[in-house]
Coordinates of C-alpha atoms and ligand atoms in Angstrom, one line a residue:
M119 CA -0.1 0.2 -0.1
S120 CA 2.9 2.1 0.2
G121 CA 2.3 3.8 -3.4
V122 CA -1.4 5.1 -2.4
A123 CA -0.2 8.4 -0.6
P124 CA 1.7 9.8 -3.4
A125 CA -0.8 8.5 -6.0
R126 CA -3.7 10.4 -4.3
A127 CA -1.6 13.7 -4.2
A128 CA -1.0 13.2 -7.8
A129 CA -4.6 12.5 -8.4
A130 CA -5.7 15.8 -7.0
S131 CA -3.7 17.8 -9.5
A132 CA -5.0 15.1 -12.2
L133 CA -8.8 17.0 -12.5
P134 CA -9.5 19.1 -15.3
A135 CA -9.5 23.2 -14.3
H136 CA -13.1 23.6 -16.3
T137 CA -14.8 20.4 -14.2
G138 CA -18.0 21.9 -14.0
E139 CA -18.5 23.4 -17.1
L140 CA -19.3 22.5 -21.1
F141 CA -17.2 23.8 -23.4
V142 CA -19.1 25.5 -26.3
G143 CA -18.0 27.5 -29.3
G144 CA -14.4 27.9 -27.6
T145 CA -15.6 28.8 -24.3
W146 CA -16.4 27.3 -20.7
V147 CA -19.9 27.6 -19.9
A148 CA -22.3 26.4 -17.0
A149 CA -25.3 24.0 -17.8
E150 CA -28.7 25.7 -18.3
G151 CA -30.0 26.4 -14.5
G152 CA -26.4 25.8 -13.2
R153 CA -27.1 21.9 -12.9
T154 CA -24.6 19.6 -12.4
S155 CA -24.1 15.8 -11.5
A156 CA -21.7 13.9 -9.5
V157 CA -18.6 11.7 -11.0
D158 CA -17.5 8.8 -8.6
N159 CA -14.5 6.8 -8.3
P160 CA -15.0 3.1 -8.8
A161 CA -12.3 1.7 -6.8
T162 CA -13.5 3.7 -3.7
G163 CA -17.2 4.8 -4.4
G164 CA -15.9 8.4 -3.2
F165 CA -16.8 11.5 -4.9
L166 CA -14.6 12.8 -7.5
A167 CA -16.1 15.9 -9.1
D168 CA -19.4 17.6 -10.4
V169 CA -19.8 18.3 -14.0
A170 CA -22.1 20.0 -15.9
D171 CA -25.5 18.2 -16.6
A172 CA -26.5 19.8 -20.1
S173 CA -30.1 20.4 -21.4
V174 CA -31.3 19.6 -24.5
A175 CA -31.0 23.7 -25.2
D176 CA -27.0 23.1 -24.1
G177 CA -26.8 20.4 -26.7
I178 CA -28.7 22.6 -29.4
A179 CA -26.0 25.6 -28.8
A180 CA -22.9 23.2 -28.9
V181 CA -24.6 22.4 -32.6
D182 CA -24.6 26.0 -33.2
A183 CA -21.1 26.3 -32.5
A184 CA -19.9 23.6 -34.4
V185 CA -22.3 24.6 -37.5
A186 CA -20.5 28.1 -37.2
A187 CA -17.2 26.8 -37.4
S188 CA -17.8 24.1 -40.0
E189 CA -17.2 26.1 -43.1
G190 CA -13.7 27.5 -41.7
W191 CA -12.5 24.5 -40.6
A192 CA -13.2 22.6 -43.6
A193 CA -11.7 25.3 -45.8
T194 CA -8.3 25.2 -43.3
P195 CA -5.3 23.8 -45.5
A196 CA -4.9 20.3 -44.6
R197 CA -1.8 20.9 -43.7
D198 CA -2.8 22.9 -40.8
R199 CA -5.4 20.3 -39.6
A200 CA -2.6 18.0 -39.7
E201 CA -0.3 20.3 -37.4
L202 CA -2.7 21.2 -34.7
L203 CA -3.5 17.2 -34.4
R204 CA 0.2 16.7 -34.1
R205 CA 0.7 19.0 -31.7
A206 CA -2.0 17.4 -29.8
F207 CA -0.5 14.2 -30.0
D208 CA 3.1 15.5 -28.5
L209 CA 1.6 17.4 -25.7
L210 CA -0.5 14.5 -24.7
T211 CA 2.3 12.1 -24.7
E212 CA 4.1 14.6 -22.7
R213 CA 1.1 14.8 -20.1
R214 CA 0.7 11.0 -20.3
E215 CA 1.0 10.6 -16.6
R216 CA -1.7 12.8 -15.7
F217 CA -4.0 11.7 -18.1
A218 CA -3.3 8.3 -16.9
T219 CA -3.8 9.3 -13.5
L220 CA -7.3 10.6 -14.0
I221 CA -8.3 7.8 -16.3
T222 CA -7.7 5.5 -13.4
L223 CA -9.5 7.9 -11.1
E224 CA -12.8 7.7 -13.3
M225 CA -12.5 4.4 -14.8
G226 CA -10.7 2.3 -12.4
K227 CA -8.3 0.5 -14.6
P228 CA -4.7 -0.3 -13.5
L229 CA -2.4 2.7 -13.9
A230 CA -0.2 0.7 -16.0
E231 CA -3.4 0.2 -18.5
A232 CA -4.3 3.9 -18.2
R233 CA -0.7 4.8 -19.4
A234 CA -1.2 2.2 -22.0
E235 CA -4.7 3.7 -23.0
V236 CA -2.8 7.5 -23.2
T237 CA -0.1 5.7 -25.6
Y238 CA -3.0 4.3 -27.9
A239 CA -5.1 7.3 -27.6
A240 CA -2.2 9.7 -28.7
E241 CA -1.3 7.2 -31.5
F242 CA -5.0 8.2 -33.5
L243 CA -3.8 12.0 -33.1
R244 CA -0.6 11.0 -34.8
W245 CA -1.8 9.0 -37.2
F246 CA -4.6 11.2 -38.6
A247 CA -2.3 13.9 -38.3
E248 CA -0.5 11.8 -41.5
E249 CA -3.7 11.1 -43.1
A250 CA -5.0 14.6 -43.2
P251 CA -2.9 15.8 -46.0
R252 CA -3.1 12.5 -47.9
I253 CA -7.0 12.7 -48.9
S254 CA -6.7 11.8 -52.2
G255 CA -8.9 11.5 -55.4
R256 CA -8.9 10.1 -58.8
Y257 CA -9.0 12.1 -62.6
G258 CA -9.4 10.1 -65.8
P259 CA -11.3 10.4 -69.1
N260 CA -15.0 8.9 -69.1
P261 CA -15.2 5.6 -71.4
E262 CA -16.9 7.4 -74.1
G263 CA -14.4 10.2 -74.3
T264 CA -16.5 13.0 -73.9
G265 CA -15.8 14.3 -70.4
T266 CA -13.1 13.8 -67.4
V267 CA -14.2 12.3 -64.3
V268 CA -13.1 14.0 -61.4
V269 CA -13.7 11.8 -57.9
G270 CA -12.2 14.0 -54.6
H271 CA -13.7 14.0 -51.2
R272 CA -15.5 16.7 -49.0
P273 CA -15.6 16.7 -45.2
V274 CA -19.1 15.3 -44.4
G275 CA -19.9 18.0 -42.0
P276 CA -20.9 18.8 -38.2
C277 CA -20.7 15.5 -36.0
L278 CA -22.0 14.1 -33.2
L279 CA -19.5 11.8 -31.2
I280 CA -20.8 9.8 -28.6
T281 CA -18.4 7.5 -26.4
P282 CA -18.0 4.8 -23.8
W283 CA -16.5 4.7 -20.3
N284 CA -14.6 1.6 -21.1
F285 CA -11.6 3.7 -22.9
P286 CA -12.4 7.3 -22.0
L287 CA -9.9 8.7 -24.0
A288 CA -8.9 6.4 -26.6
M289 CA -12.5 6.2 -27.7
A290 CA -12.7 10.2 -27.9
T291 CA -9.1 10.4 -29.8
R292 CA -10.1 7.5 -32.3
K293 CA -13.1 9.7 -33.5
I294 CA -11.7 13.4 -33.0
G295 CA -8.5 12.7 -34.8
P296 CA -10.2 11.4 -38.2
A297 CA -12.8 14.0 -37.8
L298 CA -11.0 16.9 -37.5
A299 CA -8.2 15.4 -40.2
A300 CA -11.1 15.7 -42.8
G301 CA -12.2 18.4 -41.9
C302 CA -15.5 18.1 -39.8
T303 CA -16.4 19.9 -36.9
V304 CA -17.9 17.9 -33.7
V305 CA -19.6 17.8 -30.6
I306 CA -18.7 15.1 -28.4
K307 CA -20.6 13.4 -25.5
P308 CA -18.7 11.3 -23.2
A309 CA -20.0 8.6 -20.8
E310 CA -21.9 9.9 -17.5
Q311 CA -19.2 7.8 -15.9
T312 CA -15.8 9.1 -17.4
P313 CA -16.5 12.6 -18.4
L314 CA -13.7 14.2 -16.7
T315 CA -10.9 13.0 -19.4
T316 CA -12.8 14.4 -22.2
L317 CA -12.8 17.8 -20.6
L318 CA -9.2 17.6 -20.1
F319 CA -8.4 16.4 -23.4
A320 CA -10.3 19.6 -24.7
E321 CA -8.5 21.6 -22.5
L322 CA -5.6 20.5 -24.1
L323 CA -6.7 21.1 -27.6
V324 CA -7.3 24.7 -26.6
E325 CA -3.8 24.9 -25.5
V326 CA -2.4 23.8 -29.2
G327 CA -4.7 26.1 -30.7
L328 CA -7.9 24.9 -31.2
P329 CA -10.0 27.0 -33.5
A330 CA -13.4 28.0 -31.2
G331 CA -16.4 25.6 -32.2
V332 CA -14.5 23.0 -34.0
V333 CA -14.6 20.7 -30.7
N334 CA -17.5 21.0 -28.7
V335 CA -17.8 18.9 -25.0
V336 CA -21.5 18.2 -23.6
T337 CA -21.6 16.3 -20.4
T338 CA -25.3 15.4 -19.7
G339 CA -27.0 13.1 -17.0
S340 CA -29.9 13.0 -19.9
A341 CA -27.9 11.4 -22.8
A342 CA -31.1 9.9 -24.6
A343 CA -32.7 13.4 -24.7
V344 CA -29.9 15.8 -25.7
C345 CA -28.8 13.1 -28.0
A346 CA -32.1 12.7 -29.6
Q347 CA -32.6 16.4 -30.0
I348 CA -29.3 16.8 -31.4
M349 CA -29.7 14.2 -34.1
A350 CA -32.9 15.7 -35.0
D351 CA -31.1 18.8 -36.1
P352 CA -31.1 19.3 -39.5
R353 CA -27.6 20.7 -39.5
L354 CA -26.3 17.6 -38.3
R355 CA -25.0 15.5 -40.7
K356 CA -23.2 12.2 -38.9
V357 CA -23.2 10.3 -35.7
S358 CA -20.4 8.1 -34.5
F359 CA -21.2 6.0 -31.9
T360 CA -19.2 3.6 -29.6
G361 CA -21.2 1.6 -27.0
S362 CA -24.0 -1.2 -26.5
T363 CA -25.5 -2.7 -29.2
Q364 CA -28.6 -2.0 -27.5
V365 CA -28.3 1.6 -27.7
G366 CA -26.6 1.2 -30.9
R367 CA -30.1 0.1 -32.3
I368 CA -32.1 2.8 -30.9
L369 CA -29.4 5.7 -32.8
I370 CA -29.5 4.0 -36.1
A371 CA -33.5 4.3 -35.7
Q372 CA -32.9 7.8 -35.3
A373 CA -30.4 8.6 -37.7
A374 CA -33.1 7.1 -40.2
Q375 CA -34.9 10.1 -39.4
N376 CA -32.6 13.0 -41.3
V377 CA -30.6 10.1 -43.0
L378 CA -27.8 10.7 -41.0
R379 CA -24.2 9.2 -41.9
T380 CA -23.7 6.5 -39.2
S381 CA -20.8 4.7 -37.8
M382 CA -21.3 2.1 -34.9
E383 CA -18.9 0.2 -33.2
L384 CA -20.8 -1.9 -30.8
G385 CA -20.9 -4.8 -28.4
G386 CA -19.1 -8.1 -29.1
N387 CA -18.8 -11.6 -27.9
A388 CA -15.2 -12.6 -29.1
P389 CA -14.6 -16.4 -29.3
F390 CA -10.8 -17.3 -28.2
L391 CA -9.9 -20.6 -29.9
V392 CA -6.8 -22.9 -28.7
F393 CA -5.9 -25.8 -31.1
D394 CA -3.8 -28.7 -30.0
D395 CA -1.1 -27.7 -31.9
A396 CA -0.7 -24.4 -30.2
D397 CA 2.5 -22.8 -28.5
L398 CA 0.4 -22.9 -25.1
D399 CA 2.7 -20.3 -23.4
A400 CA 1.7 -17.8 -26.3
A401 CA -1.9 -18.8 -25.7
V402 CA -1.9 -18.1 -22.0
D403 CA -0.1 -14.9 -22.2
G404 CA -2.7 -14.3 -25.3
A405 CA -5.6 -15.2 -22.9
M406 CA -4.4 -13.3 -20.0
Q407 CA -4.4 -9.9 -22.1
A408 CA -7.6 -10.5 -24.3
K409 CA -9.6 -11.4 -21.3
F410 CA -8.0 -9.3 -18.5
R411 CA -7.3 -6.1 -20.4
N412 CA -9.5 -3.5 -18.6
I413 CA -10.8 -5.7 -16.0
G414 CA -12.6 -7.6 -18.8
Q415 CA -14.5 -4.5 -19.7
A416 CA -13.6 -4.2 -23.6
C417 CA -15.5 -4.8 -26.5
I418 CA -12.8 -6.9 -27.9
A419 CA -12.2 -9.0 -24.5
A420 CA -12.5 -12.8 -25.3
N421 CA -15.6 -13.7 -23.8
R422 CA -15.7 -17.5 -25.1
F423 CA -12.7 -20.1 -24.4
L424 CA -12.9 -22.3 -27.0
V425 CA -10.3 -25.0 -25.9
H426 CA -9.4 -28.3 -27.8
R427 CA -9.9 -31.3 -25.6
A428 CA -6.6 -32.5 -25.6
V429 CA -5.2 -29.8 -24.2
A430 CA -8.0 -27.9 -22.2
G431 CA -6.9 -29.3 -19.0
E432 CA -3.3 -27.9 -19.6
F433 CA -4.5 -24.4 -20.4
T434 CA -7.2 -24.4 -17.7
E435 CA -4.6 -25.1 -15.2
R436 CA -1.9 -22.7 -16.4
V437 CA -4.6 -20.0 -16.8
V438 CA -5.7 -20.4 -13.2
E439 CA -2.4 -20.0 -12.1
R440 CA -1.7 -17.0 -13.6
V441 CA -5.1 -15.5 -13.0
G442 CA -4.8 -16.8 -8.8
A443 CA -1.6 -14.4 -8.7
M444 CA -3.8 -11.1 -9.8
I445 CA -3.8 -8.5 -7.2
M446 CA -7.0 -6.9 -7.3
G447 CA -7.0 -3.1 -5.6
D448 CA -7.5 0.4 -6.5
G449 CA -5.7 1.0 -9.5
L450 CA -3.3 4.0 -8.0
T451 CA -1.8 1.4 -5.9
D452 CA 1.7 0.0 -6.9
G453 CA 1.6 -3.7 -7.9
V454 CA -2.6 -3.5 -8.6
T455 CA -3.2 -5.8 -11.7
I456 CA -6.8 -5.8 -11.6
G457 CA -9.1 -3.0 -10.7
P458 CA -13.0 -2.7 -9.7
L459 CA -15.9 -2.9 -12.6
I460 CA -17.3 0.5 -13.6
D461 CA -20.1 0.2 -10.9
D462 CA -22.0 -2.0 -8.7
R463 CA -24.8 -2.7 -11.3
A464 CA -21.6 -4.3 -13.4
C465 CA -20.9 -6.5 -10.5
A466 CA -24.7 -7.7 -10.3
R467 CA -24.8 -8.4 -13.8
V468 CA -21.7 -10.3 -13.9
H469 CA -22.5 -12.4 -10.8
R470 CA -26.0 -13.5 -12.3
L471 CA -24.0 -14.7 -15.6
V472 CA -21.8 -16.6 -13.2
T473 CA -24.6 -18.1 -11.2
D474 CA -26.5 -18.9 -14.4
A475 CA -23.4 -20.9 -15.5
V476 CA -22.8 -23.1 -12.2
D477 CA -26.6 -23.8 -12.1
R478 CA -26.2 -25.3 -15.6
G479 CA -23.0 -27.3 -14.5
A480 CA -20.3 -25.4 -15.2
E481 CA -17.4 -25.7 -12.4
V482 CA -16.0 -22.5 -10.8
L483 CA -12.1 -23.0 -10.6
L484 CA -11.4 -19.8 -9.0
G485 CA -13.2 -16.7 -7.7
G486 CA -17.0 -16.6 -8.5
H487 CA -18.0 -14.0 -6.3
E488 CA -18.8 -10.0 -5.6
V489 CA -16.3 -8.0 -3.1
S490 CA -17.9 -6.4 -0.3
G491 CA -17.2 -2.6 -0.9
P492 CA -15.8 0.0 -0.6
G493 CA -15.6 -0.2 -4.4
S494 CA -17.4 -2.3 -7.1
F495 CA -15.0 -5.1 -7.3
Y496 CA -15.3 -8.9 -8.7
E497 CA -12.8 -11.5 -8.2
P498 CA -11.2 -12.6 -11.0
T499 CA -13.0 -15.8 -12.2
V500 CA -12.5 -18.9 -14.4
L501 CA -15.2 -21.2 -14.9
G502 CA -14.4 -24.6 -16.7
E503 CA -16.6 -26.9 -18.8
V504 CA -19.4 -24.4 -19.5
P505 CA -22.3 -25.9 -20.6
A506 CA -24.0 -24.7 -24.2
G507 CA -26.8 -22.6 -23.3
S508 CA -25.0 -20.9 -20.5
A509 CA -26.1 -17.0 -20.6
V510 CA -22.0 -16.2 -20.1
L511 CA -21.4 -17.8 -23.7
S512 CA -24.3 -15.5 -25.2
E513 CA -24.1 -12.3 -23.3
E514 CA -21.3 -9.9 -23.7
I515 CA -19.5 -10.4 -19.9
F516 CA -17.8 -7.3 -19.1
G517 CA -16.1 -8.5 -16.6
P518 CA -13.1 -10.6 -14.9
V519 CA -14.6 -14.0 -16.0
L520 CA -12.9 -16.5 -18.0
A521 CA -15.2 -19.3 -19.5
V522 CA -13.5 -22.4 -21.1
V523 CA -15.5 -24.5 -23.5
P524 CA -13.8 -27.7 -24.6
F525 CA -14.0 -28.8 -28.8
D526 CA -13.0 -31.8 -30.6
T527 CA -12.9 -30.5 -34.2
E528 CA -11.8 -27.4 -36.1
D529 CA -15.3 -27.5 -37.8
E530 CA -17.0 -27.6 -34.4
A531 CA -14.7 -24.9 -32.7
V532 CA -15.7 -22.7 -36.1
A533 CA -19.4 -23.4 -35.7
L534 CA -19.3 -22.5 -31.5
A535 CA -17.2 -19.4 -32.4
N536 CA -19.9 -18.3 -35.3
D537 CA -22.8 -18.7 -33.0
T538 CA -23.5 -15.3 -32.0
E539 CA -25.1 -12.3 -33.4
F540 CA -22.0 -10.2 -32.6
G541 CA -18.8 -10.3 -34.8
L542 CA -16.2 -7.8 -33.6
A543 CA -13.2 -9.9 -32.6
S544 CA -12.0 -13.3 -32.5
Y545 CA -8.6 -14.8 -31.5
A546 CA -6.9 -17.9 -32.9
F547 CA -4.0 -20.1 -31.2
T548 CA -2.7 -22.6 -33.9
T549 CA 0.9 -22.9 -35.1
D550 CA -0.5 -24.6 -38.5
L551 CA -0.2 -21.9 -41.2
S552 CA -3.2 -23.3 -43.1
R553 CA -5.6 -23.7 -40.4
A554 CA -4.6 -20.0 -39.7
H555 CA -5.4 -19.1 -43.0
R556 CA -8.3 -21.2 -43.2
L557 CA -9.6 -19.9 -39.9
I558 CA -9.1 -16.0 -40.9
D559 CA -11.6 -16.9 -43.8
R560 CA -14.3 -18.7 -41.5
L561 CA -14.6 -16.5 -38.5
E562 CA -17.5 -14.3 -38.9
T563 CA -15.7 -11.1 -37.2
G564 CA -14.4 -7.8 -38.3
L565 CA -10.8 -8.5 -36.3
T566 CA -8.7 -11.7 -35.9
G567 CA -5.8 -11.9 -33.8
I568 CA -3.5 -15.0 -34.7
N569 CA -1.5 -16.1 -32.2
T570 CA -1.9 -12.9 -30.3
G571 CA -4.5 -11.6 -27.6
A572 CA -3.6 -7.8 -28.8
V573 CA -5.0 -6.6 -31.9
S574 CA -5.7 -2.7 -31.5
N575 CA -3.4 -0.6 -33.5
A576 CA -4.5 2.9 -34.8
A577 CA -2.9 2.1 -38.0
A578 CA -5.4 -1.0 -38.6
P579 CA -9.2 -0.5 -39.2
F580 CA -11.1 -1.3 -36.2
G581 CA -14.8 -2.2 -36.5
G582 CA -17.6 -5.3 -36.4
I583 CA -19.8 -6.8 -38.7
K584 CA -23.2 -8.4 -37.9
Q585 CA -24.7 -6.7 -35.0
S586 CA -21.3 -5.7 -33.9
G587 CA -21.9 -2.5 -36.1
F588 CA -20.3 -1.0 -39.0
G589 CA -18.1 1.6 -40.1
R590 CA -14.2 1.1 -39.5
E591 CA -11.9 3.2 -37.0
G592 CA -8.1 3.7 -37.6
G593 CA -5.9 2.9 -40.5
I594 CA -6.3 4.4 -44.1
E595 CA -10.3 3.7 -43.9
G596 CA -10.6 5.6 -40.9
I597 CA -10.9 9.3 -42.0
H598 CA -13.4 7.9 -44.7
E599 CA -16.3 7.6 -42.2
Y600 CA -15.7 11.6 -42.2
L601 CA -15.6 12.2 -46.2
S602 CA -18.1 12.3 -48.8
V603 CA -17.4 11.4 -52.0
K604 CA -17.6 14.3 -54.7
Y605 CA -17.9 13.0 -58.1
S606 CA -17.8 16.0 -61.1
L607 CA -18.1 15.1 -64.6
I608 CA -15.9 18.1 -66.8
S609 CA -17.2 18.1 -70.4
R610 CA -14.6 18.2 -73.0
Ligands
LIG784 P1 -23.9 2.3 -23.6 O1 -24.5 1.9 -24.7 O2 -24.7 2.1 -22.5 O3 -23.3 3.9 -23.6 C1 -22.3 4.3 -24.4 C2 -22.8 5.8 -24.6 O4 -23.8 6.2 -25.1 C3 -22.4 6.5 -23.3 O5 -22.0 8.0 -23.7 C4 -24.0 6.7 -22.9 O6 -24.3 8.2 -22.2 C5 -24.6 7.1 -24.1 N1 -26.1 6.6 -24.3 C6 -26.8 6.0 -23.6 N2 -28.2 5.6 -23.9 C7 -28.1 6.8 -25.2 C8 -29.1 7.2 -26.1 N3 -30.3 6.5 -25.7 N4 -29.1 7.9 -26.9 C9 -27.6 8.5 -27.1 N5 -26.9 8.3 -26.2 C10 -27.0 7.1 -25.3 O7 -22.4 1.5 -23.3 P2 -21.3 1.6 -22.0 O8 -22.1 0.5 -21.1 O9 -21.1 3.0 -22.0 O10 -20.1 1.0 -22.7 C11 -19.9 -0.7 -22.8 C12 -20.6 -1.1 -24.4 O11 -20.2 -0.3 -25.2 C13 -20.2 -2.7 -24.6 O12 -21.0 -3.2 -25.0 C14 -18.6 -2.2 -25.6 O13 -18.8 -3.7 -26.0 C15 -19.3 -1.2 -26.2 N6 -17.7 -0.5 -26.7 C16 -17.6 -1.0 -28.3 C17 -16.7 -0.3 -28.6 C18 -16.0 -1.2 -30.4 O14 -15.3 -0.3 -30.9 N7 -16.9 -1.7 -31.0 C19 -15.3 -0.1 -27.7 C20 -15.6 0.1 -26.5 C21 -16.6 -0.4 -25.9

């Protein structure tokens, strides 16, 4: 516990300067009626700060600001847009410790993981700074020889960005980076549980020269009402959402009204396949990463461990040993490797999934209990021989529960893996190259990790298929989510 006192001192100075205000049109303003709501620390249950609780009118004022800045930002040379993002990358990298501390405070992940999130988040700023001047087009004769086809791109226009609590910084930069690179202005609405990181990032953007109205931040406890009205505003052109499939469906329906462009990064149910020819050291390392990163609260977290029967015993034993050595606690404490869940509701949901599996005959090899407060902790848990039909295999766990299901053949493993409405990530461990190629073709997911438990990279297109959503963030694809194709024919 020796690390706690200095960590607490650092914590006090990590908070943003404008905690209780909205950022609209380049100025910090109180919410209508001065309303605020509290943000708590999930590791202690303690109060962190009050943030502004925006009304619908506040949300529309943010759209006004984004619309007013839209033409000027679209006309700003790509090189200048790029340089702003590059300065933001540099300053964020310099301030890594402060951002990491704030992420741990409001979200709960261990500090080492929060530092990794800051690095990952910053990469989107650097990547899209590099992409901004490379927005390209085509030029050529039409087949009839009567004209010239010119294809270019225009910024989509003002965007609403809605982010979740599990990666409060990376989910913001993964949207703000490409939007600004493309020439779009934005209103961002962070999750109620973790708004402070976005406010601190807005302060950083101001320091690096962000023009007024290009990024506007609306914190609110009335996400549904405020976002619905923003989306109903005919001046808005796009909504980009990361969150649950359940909320994604609502937003897709609302977006239909004004035919908005949409990007949807939704829930997952990732299968993690271990074949009998796998390097088990690598598979166990990959399992620990893919399952326990972010306390299991990642959309690409491995949800179902499908393990060949010949190696299931050894794999499970080794995983139990590693999980048993994890140290649970406040993420600011030195040595802690697993933090709290986001709130008590999340603990209760995870426990329901564990109880259901156990009632159906799964073996509890480790953990299996909620931990009494303060804080919202759930024991890291390993379940063996989880029977088909268990809710833990069909629902997104979003917690530190590793569920093992043995299989006998590759066909069976693929059928089990694809037996879900989700299609975000999958993982497979095998040393057989032909099998790896077959799996890449057969696994119905937007991302596949072969012999690795960590697939996220700013240079790669992240996104799902099936009910995990559509659109891609990162890679050369990412900027196109914020661009419209413009074709013209020049007659000869
Ligand atoms: P959530 O869907 O409850 O909330 C996400 C965001 O949507 C929050 O900002 C919330 O305030 C807002 N929101 C909620 N209801 C809304 C409504 N009716 N209208 C407008 N906004 C609304 O999800 P969460 O619990 O914050 O995040 C966890 C989920 O996010 C998981 O399902 C996870 O898989 C998913 N996720 C997906 C990705 C991805 O890239 N595919 C990445 C991270 C998280």
